[in-house]
Coordinates of N, CA and C in Angstrom, one line a residue:
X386 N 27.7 -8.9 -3.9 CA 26.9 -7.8 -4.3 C 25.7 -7.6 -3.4
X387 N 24.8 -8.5 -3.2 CA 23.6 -8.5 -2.6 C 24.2 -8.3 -1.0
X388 N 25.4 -9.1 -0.2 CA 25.2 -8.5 1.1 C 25.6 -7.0 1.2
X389 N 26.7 -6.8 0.7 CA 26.4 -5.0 0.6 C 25.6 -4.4 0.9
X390 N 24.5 -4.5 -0.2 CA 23.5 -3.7 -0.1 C 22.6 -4.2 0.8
X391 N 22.3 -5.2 1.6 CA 21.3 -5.4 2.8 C 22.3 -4.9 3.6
X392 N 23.5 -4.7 4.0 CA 23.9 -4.1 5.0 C 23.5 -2.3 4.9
X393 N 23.7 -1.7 3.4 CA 23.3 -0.8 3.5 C 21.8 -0.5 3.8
X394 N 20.8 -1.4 3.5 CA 19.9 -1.1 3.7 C 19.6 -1.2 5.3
X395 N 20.1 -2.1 6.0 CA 20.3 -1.8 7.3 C 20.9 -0.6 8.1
X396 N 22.1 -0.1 7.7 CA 22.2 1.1 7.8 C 21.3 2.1 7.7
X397 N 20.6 2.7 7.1 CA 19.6 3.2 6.3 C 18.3 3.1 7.5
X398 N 18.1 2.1 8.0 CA 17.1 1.6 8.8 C 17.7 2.4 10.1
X399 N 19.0 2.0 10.4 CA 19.4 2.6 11.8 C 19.2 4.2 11.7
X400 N 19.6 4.6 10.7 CA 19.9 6.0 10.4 C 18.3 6.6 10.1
X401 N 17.5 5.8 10.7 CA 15.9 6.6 10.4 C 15.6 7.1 9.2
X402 N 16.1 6.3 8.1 CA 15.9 7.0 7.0 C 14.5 5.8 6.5
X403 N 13.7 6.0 7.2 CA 12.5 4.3 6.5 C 12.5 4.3 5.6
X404 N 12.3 5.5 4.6 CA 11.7 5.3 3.2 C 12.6 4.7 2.6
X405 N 13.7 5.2 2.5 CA 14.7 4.5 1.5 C 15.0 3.4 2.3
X406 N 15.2 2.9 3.1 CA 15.3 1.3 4.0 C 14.4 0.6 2.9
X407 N 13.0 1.1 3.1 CA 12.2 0.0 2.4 C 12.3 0.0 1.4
X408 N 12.4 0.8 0.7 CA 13.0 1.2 -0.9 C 13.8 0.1 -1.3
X409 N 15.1 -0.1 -0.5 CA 15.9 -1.1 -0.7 C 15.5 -2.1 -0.6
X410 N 15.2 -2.4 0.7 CA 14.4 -4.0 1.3 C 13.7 -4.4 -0.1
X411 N 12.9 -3.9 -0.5 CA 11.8 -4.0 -1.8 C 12.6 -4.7 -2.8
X412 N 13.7 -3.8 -3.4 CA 14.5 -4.0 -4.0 C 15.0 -5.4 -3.9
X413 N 15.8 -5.5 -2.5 CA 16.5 -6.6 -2.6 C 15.6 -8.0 -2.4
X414 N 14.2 -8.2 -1.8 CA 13.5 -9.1 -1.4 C 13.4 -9.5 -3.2
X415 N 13.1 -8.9 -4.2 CA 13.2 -9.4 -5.8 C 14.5 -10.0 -6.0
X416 N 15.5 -9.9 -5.3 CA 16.5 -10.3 -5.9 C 17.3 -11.6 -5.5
X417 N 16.7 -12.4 -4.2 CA 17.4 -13.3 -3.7 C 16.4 -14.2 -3.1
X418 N 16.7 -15.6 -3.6 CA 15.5 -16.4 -3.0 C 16.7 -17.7 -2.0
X419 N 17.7 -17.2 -1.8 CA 18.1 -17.9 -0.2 C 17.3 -17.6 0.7
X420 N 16.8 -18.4 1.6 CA 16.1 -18.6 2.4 C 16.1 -16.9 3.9
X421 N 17.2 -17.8 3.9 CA 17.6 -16.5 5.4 C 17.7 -15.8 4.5
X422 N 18.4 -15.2 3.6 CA 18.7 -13.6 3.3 C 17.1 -13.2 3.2
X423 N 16.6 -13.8 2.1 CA 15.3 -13.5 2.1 C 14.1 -13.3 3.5
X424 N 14.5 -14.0 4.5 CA 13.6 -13.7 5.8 C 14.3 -12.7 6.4
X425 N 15.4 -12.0 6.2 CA 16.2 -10.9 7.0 C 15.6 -9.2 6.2
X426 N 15.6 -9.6 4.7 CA 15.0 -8.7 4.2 C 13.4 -8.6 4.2
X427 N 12.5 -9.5 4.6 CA 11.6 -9.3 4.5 C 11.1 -8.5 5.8
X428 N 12.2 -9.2 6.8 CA 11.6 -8.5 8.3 C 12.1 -7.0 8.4
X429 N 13.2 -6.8 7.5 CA 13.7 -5.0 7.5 C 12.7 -4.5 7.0
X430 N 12.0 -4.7 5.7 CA 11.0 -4.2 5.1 C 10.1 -3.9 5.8
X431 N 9.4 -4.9 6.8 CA 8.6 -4.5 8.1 C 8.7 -3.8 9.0
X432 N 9.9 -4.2 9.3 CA 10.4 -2.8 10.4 C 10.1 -1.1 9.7
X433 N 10.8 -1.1 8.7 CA 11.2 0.3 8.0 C 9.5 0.6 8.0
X434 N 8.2 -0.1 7.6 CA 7.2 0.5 7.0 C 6.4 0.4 8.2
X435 N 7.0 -0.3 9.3 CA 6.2 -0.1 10.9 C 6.6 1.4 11.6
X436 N 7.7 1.6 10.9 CA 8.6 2.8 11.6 C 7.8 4.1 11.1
X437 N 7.7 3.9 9.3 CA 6.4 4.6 9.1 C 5.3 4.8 9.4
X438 N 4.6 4.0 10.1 CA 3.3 4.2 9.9 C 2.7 3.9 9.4
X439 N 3.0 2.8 8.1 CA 2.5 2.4 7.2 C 1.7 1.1 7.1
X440 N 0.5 1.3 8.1 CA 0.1 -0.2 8.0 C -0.4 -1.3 7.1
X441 N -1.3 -0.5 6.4 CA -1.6 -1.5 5.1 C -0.1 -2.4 4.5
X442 N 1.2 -1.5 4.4 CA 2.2 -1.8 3.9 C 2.8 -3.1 5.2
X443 N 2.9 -2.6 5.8 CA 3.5 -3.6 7.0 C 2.5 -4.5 6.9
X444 N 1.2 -4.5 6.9 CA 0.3 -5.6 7.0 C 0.5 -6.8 6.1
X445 N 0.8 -6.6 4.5 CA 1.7 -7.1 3.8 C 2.3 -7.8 3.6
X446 N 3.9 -6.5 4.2 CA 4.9 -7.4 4.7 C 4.5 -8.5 5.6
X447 N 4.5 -8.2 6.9 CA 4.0 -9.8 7.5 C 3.5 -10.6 7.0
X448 N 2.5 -10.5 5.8 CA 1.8 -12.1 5.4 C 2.6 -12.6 4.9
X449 N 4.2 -11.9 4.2 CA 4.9 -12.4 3.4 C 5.9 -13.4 3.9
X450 N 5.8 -12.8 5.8 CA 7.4 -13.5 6.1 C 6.2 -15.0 6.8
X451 N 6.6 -16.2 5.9 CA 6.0 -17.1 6.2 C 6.3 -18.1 7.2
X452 N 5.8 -18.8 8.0 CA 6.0 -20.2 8.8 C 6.4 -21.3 8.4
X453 N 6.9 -21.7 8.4 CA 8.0 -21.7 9.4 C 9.2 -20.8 8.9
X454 N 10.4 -20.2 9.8 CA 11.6 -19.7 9.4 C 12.6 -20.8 9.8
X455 N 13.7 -20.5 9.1 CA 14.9 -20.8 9.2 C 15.9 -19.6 10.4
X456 N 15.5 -18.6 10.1 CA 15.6 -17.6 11.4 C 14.7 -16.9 12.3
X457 N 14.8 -16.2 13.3 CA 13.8 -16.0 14.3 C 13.0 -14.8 13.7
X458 N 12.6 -14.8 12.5 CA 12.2 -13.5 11.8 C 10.6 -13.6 11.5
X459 N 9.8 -15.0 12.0 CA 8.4 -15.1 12.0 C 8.1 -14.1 13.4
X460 N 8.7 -15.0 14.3 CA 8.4 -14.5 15.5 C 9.1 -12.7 16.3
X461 N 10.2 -12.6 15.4 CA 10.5 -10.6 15.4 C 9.0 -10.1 14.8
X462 N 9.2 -10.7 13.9 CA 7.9 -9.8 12.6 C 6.9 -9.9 13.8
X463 N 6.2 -10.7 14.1 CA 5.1 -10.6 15.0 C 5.1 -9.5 16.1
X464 N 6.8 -10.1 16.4 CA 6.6 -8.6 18.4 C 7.0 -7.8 17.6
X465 N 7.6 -7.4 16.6 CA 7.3 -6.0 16.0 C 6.2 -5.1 15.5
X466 N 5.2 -6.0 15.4 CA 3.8 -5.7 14.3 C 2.9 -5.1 15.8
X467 N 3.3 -6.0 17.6 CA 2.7 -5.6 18.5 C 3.0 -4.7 18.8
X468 N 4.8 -4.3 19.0 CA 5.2 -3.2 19.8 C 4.2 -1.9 18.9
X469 N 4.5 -1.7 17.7 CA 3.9 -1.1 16.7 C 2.5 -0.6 17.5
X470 N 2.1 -1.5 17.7 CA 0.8 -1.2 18.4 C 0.0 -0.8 19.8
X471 N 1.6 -1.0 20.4 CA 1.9 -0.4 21.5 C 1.2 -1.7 22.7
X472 N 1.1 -2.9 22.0 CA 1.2 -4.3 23.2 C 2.5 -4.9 23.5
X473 N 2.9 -4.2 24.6 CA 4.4 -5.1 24.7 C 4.8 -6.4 25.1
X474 N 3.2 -6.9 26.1 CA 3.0 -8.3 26.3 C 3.2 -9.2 25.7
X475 N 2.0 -9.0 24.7 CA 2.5 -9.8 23.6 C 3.8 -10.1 22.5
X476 N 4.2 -8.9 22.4 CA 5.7 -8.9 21.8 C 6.6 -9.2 22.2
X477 N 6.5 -9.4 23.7 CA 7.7 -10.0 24.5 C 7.6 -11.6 24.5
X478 N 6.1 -11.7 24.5 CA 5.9 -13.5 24.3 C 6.1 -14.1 23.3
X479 N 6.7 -13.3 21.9 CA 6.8 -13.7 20.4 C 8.3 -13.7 20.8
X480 N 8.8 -12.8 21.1 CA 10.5 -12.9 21.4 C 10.8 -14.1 22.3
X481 N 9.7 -14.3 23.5 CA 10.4 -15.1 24.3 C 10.0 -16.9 23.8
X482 N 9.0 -16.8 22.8 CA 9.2 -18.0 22.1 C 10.4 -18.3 21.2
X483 N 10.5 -17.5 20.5 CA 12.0 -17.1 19.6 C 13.6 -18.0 20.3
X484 N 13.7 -17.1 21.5 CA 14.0 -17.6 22.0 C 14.1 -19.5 22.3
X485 N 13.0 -20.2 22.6 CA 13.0 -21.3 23.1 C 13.4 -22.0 22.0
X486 N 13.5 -21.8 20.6 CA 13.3 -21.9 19.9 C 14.8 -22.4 18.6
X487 N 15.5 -21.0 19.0 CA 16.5 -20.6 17.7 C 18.0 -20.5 18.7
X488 N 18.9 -20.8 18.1 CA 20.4 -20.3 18.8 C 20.2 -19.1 19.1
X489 N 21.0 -18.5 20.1 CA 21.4 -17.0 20.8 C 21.8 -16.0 19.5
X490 N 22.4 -17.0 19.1 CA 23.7 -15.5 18.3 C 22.4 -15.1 16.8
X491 N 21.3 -15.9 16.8 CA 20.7 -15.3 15.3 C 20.1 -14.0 15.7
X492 N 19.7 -13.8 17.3 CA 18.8 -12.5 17.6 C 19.7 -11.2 17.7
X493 N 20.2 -10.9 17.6 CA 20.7 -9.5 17.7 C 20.8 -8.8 16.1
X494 N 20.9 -9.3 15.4 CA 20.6 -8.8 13.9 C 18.7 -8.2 14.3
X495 N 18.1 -9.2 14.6 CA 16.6 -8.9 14.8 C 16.4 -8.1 15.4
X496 N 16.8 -8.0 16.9 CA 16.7 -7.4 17.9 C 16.9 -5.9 17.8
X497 N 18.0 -5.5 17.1 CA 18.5 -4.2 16.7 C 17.5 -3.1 16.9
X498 N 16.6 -3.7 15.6 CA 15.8 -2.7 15.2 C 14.6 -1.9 16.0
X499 N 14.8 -3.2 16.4 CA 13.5 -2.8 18.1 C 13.9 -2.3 19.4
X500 N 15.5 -2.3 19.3 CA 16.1 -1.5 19.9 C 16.0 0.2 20.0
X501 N 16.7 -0.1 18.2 CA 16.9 1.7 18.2 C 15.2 2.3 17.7
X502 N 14.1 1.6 17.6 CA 13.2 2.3 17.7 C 12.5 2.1 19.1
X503 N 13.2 2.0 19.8 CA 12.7 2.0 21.5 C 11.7 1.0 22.5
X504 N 11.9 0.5 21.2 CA 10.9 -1.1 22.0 C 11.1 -2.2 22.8
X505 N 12.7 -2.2 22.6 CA 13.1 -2.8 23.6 C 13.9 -2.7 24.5
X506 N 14.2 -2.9 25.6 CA 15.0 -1.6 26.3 C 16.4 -2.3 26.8
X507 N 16.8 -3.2 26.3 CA 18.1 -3.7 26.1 C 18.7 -3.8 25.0
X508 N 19.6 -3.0 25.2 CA 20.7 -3.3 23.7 C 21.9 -4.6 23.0
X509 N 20.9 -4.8 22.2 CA 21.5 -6.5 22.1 C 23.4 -6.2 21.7
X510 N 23.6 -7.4 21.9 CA 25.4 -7.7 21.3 C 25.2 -7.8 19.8
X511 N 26.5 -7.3 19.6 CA 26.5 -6.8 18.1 C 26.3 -8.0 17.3
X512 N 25.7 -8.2 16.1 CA 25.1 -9.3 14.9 C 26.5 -9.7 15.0
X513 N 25.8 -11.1 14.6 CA 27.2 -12.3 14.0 C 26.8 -12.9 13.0
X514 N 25.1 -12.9 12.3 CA 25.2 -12.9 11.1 C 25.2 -12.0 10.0

């Protein structure tokens, strides 16, 4: 039941629909205290309310997705909060720690989103988680 609906809520994110992304993310972040699902939802939640505009809200989110992770979703949440801000430097140095960091195949679930909002200009290989 629960991956369903983060997949839809992902959808939802691709499909520029933020409000209801976060809407969901909200939703499902109450509903599941596994570790990764919970760090995947908390960084959609960020994404969706960065995509807004919504910084007080995104500010938030970030304090929420805590240190250390189990997935690369401390260090997305960060180069997303820069790109946001329009520092790509820094965003790219939060990825390229990520990197040194996590196996290959966890980034492209992450990556996506920073894709289709134009932040990063390579389009990752399709999620494997």
């Amino acid at each position: 039941r629960f991956a369903p609906r983060l997949h839809h809520a992902d959808l939802l994110l691709r499909e520029k629909k933020f409000s209801d992304a976060a809407a969901t993310y909200e939703q499902l972040v109450r509903e599941t205290n596994i570790l990764t699902s919970n760090e995947r939802v908390r960084y959609g939640l960020l994404v969706a309310l960065l995509a807004q505009h919504n910084r007080e809200g995104a500010e938030r989110a970030l304090e929420n997705i805590k240190f250390p992770t189990e997935t690369p979703a401390y260090y997305f949440a960060h180069a997303a909060a820069e790109f946001a801000q329009g520092h790509e430097r820094p965003a790219q140095k939060w990825i390229a720690t990520a990197r040194q960091i996590f196996r290959p195949e966890l980034f492209p679930w992450f990556a996506r989103p920073l894709y289709d909002l134009g932040w990063l200009k390579d389009k990752p290989s399709p999620p494997t988680i």
